[in-house]
Amino acid sequence: MNKAELIASIAEKSGLTKIQSDSALDAFITTVEETLAKGEKVQLVGFGTFEARDRKAREGRNPRNPEEKIQIPASRAAVFKAGKHLKEAVNKQ
């Protein structure tokens, strides 16, 4: 499912127009991005939790030259942990 299909599905299930659904989805995405950038979590009970985690600097291998070692800098990564209800819904089918 791509973004256009998601917007159409939201509009159909919520009774909103596609334009309103697009605005709502964009607002949700922006809010999650801003919250994670501040170092906070977004927790939707039953659905899951979005959070930013710190990744340590580490040593890796150059894929073009496997003998060459490269340094991968520390970074922050956005992660999603599925909630109980979402896990159950996915495993039902």
Short mmCIF file of C-alpha atoms in Angstrom, two decimals:
data_model
loop_
_atom_site.label_atom_id
_atom_site.label_comp_id
_atom_site.label_asym_id
_atom_site.label_seq_id
_atom_site.Cartn_x
_atom_site.Cartn_y
_atom_site.Cartn_z
CA MET A 1 0.00 0.00 0.00
CA ASN A 2 1.40 3.39 -0.95
CA LYS A 3 0.52 6.80 0.48
CA ALA A 4 -2.28 7.50 -2.04
CA GLU A 5 -3.91 4.14 -1.29
CA LEU A 6 -3.59 4.78 2.45
CA ILE A 7 -5.23 8.21 2.08
CA ALA A 8 -8.09 6.68 0.07
CA SER A 9 -8.60 3.99 2.73
CA ILE A 10 -8.58 6.56 5.55
CA ALA A 11 -11.10 8.69 3.66
CA GLU A 12 -13.39 5.70 3.08
CA LYS A 13 -13.26 4.46 6.68
CA SER A 14 -13.49 7.85 8.39
CA GLY A 15 -15.96 9.69 6.17
CA LEU A 16 -13.42 12.45 5.55
CA THR A 17 -12.57 13.71 2.10
CA LYS A 18 -9.30 12.64 0.51
CA ILE A 19 -7.93 16.16 1.01
CA GLN A 20 -8.82 16.08 4.71
CA SER A 21 -7.37 12.58 5.05
CA ASP A 22 -4.15 13.72 3.35
CA SER A 23 -3.90 16.66 5.77
CA ALA A 24 -4.54 14.41 8.77
CA LEU A 25 -1.91 11.88 7.66
CA ASP A 26 0.65 14.64 7.01
CA ALA A 27 -0.08 16.15 10.45
CA PHE A 28 0.40 12.74 12.08
CA ILE A 29 3.71 12.14 10.31
CA THR A 30 4.98 15.64 11.13
CA THR A 31 4.00 15.28 14.78
CA VAL A 32 5.77 11.93 15.09
CA GLU A 33 8.92 13.34 13.41
CA GLU A 34 8.99 16.40 15.69
CA THR A 35 8.39 14.32 18.82
CA LEU A 36 11.16 11.84 17.97
CA ALA A 37 13.54 14.71 17.15
CA LYS A 38 12.97 16.01 20.71
CA GLY A 39 13.91 12.60 22.09
CA GLU A 40 10.40 11.71 23.22
CA LYS A 41 8.23 8.65 22.45
CA VAL A 42 4.89 8.43 20.67
CA GLN A 43 2.89 5.64 22.28
CA LEU A 44 -0.41 4.47 20.80
CA VAL A 45 -1.82 1.90 23.22
CA GLY A 46 -2.54 -1.38 21.46
CA PHE A 47 -0.97 -0.23 18.20
CA GLY A 48 2.65 0.42 19.11
CA THR A 49 5.39 2.84 20.09
CA PHE A 50 7.60 5.06 17.94
CA GLU A 51 10.90 6.10 19.51
CA ALA A 52 14.39 7.26 18.61
CA ARG A 53 17.31 5.14 19.76
CA ASP A 54 20.98 6.00 19.83
CA ARG A 55 23.27 3.75 17.82
CA LYS A 56 26.90 3.52 18.87
CA ALA A 57 29.77 4.13 16.50
CA ARG A 58 31.05 0.85 15.16
CA GLU A 59 33.41 -0.74 12.72
CA GLY A 60 32.09 -2.24 9.49
CA ARG A 61 33.31 -3.65 6.19
CA ASN A 62 33.37 -1.89 2.85
CA PRO A 63 30.95 -3.87 0.64
CA ARG A 64 33.05 -3.16 -2.46
CA ASN A 65 36.24 -4.29 -0.76
CA PRO A 66 35.47 -6.72 2.10
CA GLU A 67 39.04 -6.60 3.43
CA GLU A 68 38.77 -2.84 4.06
CA LYS A 69 37.42 -1.80 7.45
CA ILE A 70 35.41 1.43 7.74
CA GLN A 71 34.20 3.42 10.71
CA ILE A 72 30.42 3.87 10.93
CA PRO A 73 29.63 6.98 12.99
CA ALA A 74 27.15 7.08 15.88
CA SER A 75 23.64 8.02 14.87
CA ARG A 76 20.01 8.04 16.00
CA ALA A 77 17.49 5.68 14.44
CA ALA A 78 13.71 5.80 14.50
CA VAL A 79 12.22 2.48 15.60
CA PHE A 80 8.70 1.12 15.90
CA LYS A 81 7.69 -1.56 18.37
CA ALA A 82 4.34 -3.17 17.61
CA GLY A 83 1.76 -3.31 20.39
CA LYS A 84 -0.17 -6.34 21.53
CA HIS A 85 -3.34 -5.63 19.53
CA LEU A 86 -1.38 -5.06 16.30
CA LYS A 87 0.65 -8.26 16.79
CA GLU A 88 -2.53 -10.25 17.38
CA ALA A 89 -4.23 -8.74 14.31
CA VAL A 90 -1.24 -9.59 12.09
CA ASN A 91 -0.95 -13.15 13.43
CA LYS A 92 -4.68 -13.83 13.04
CA GLN A 93 -4.48 -14.00 9.26
#
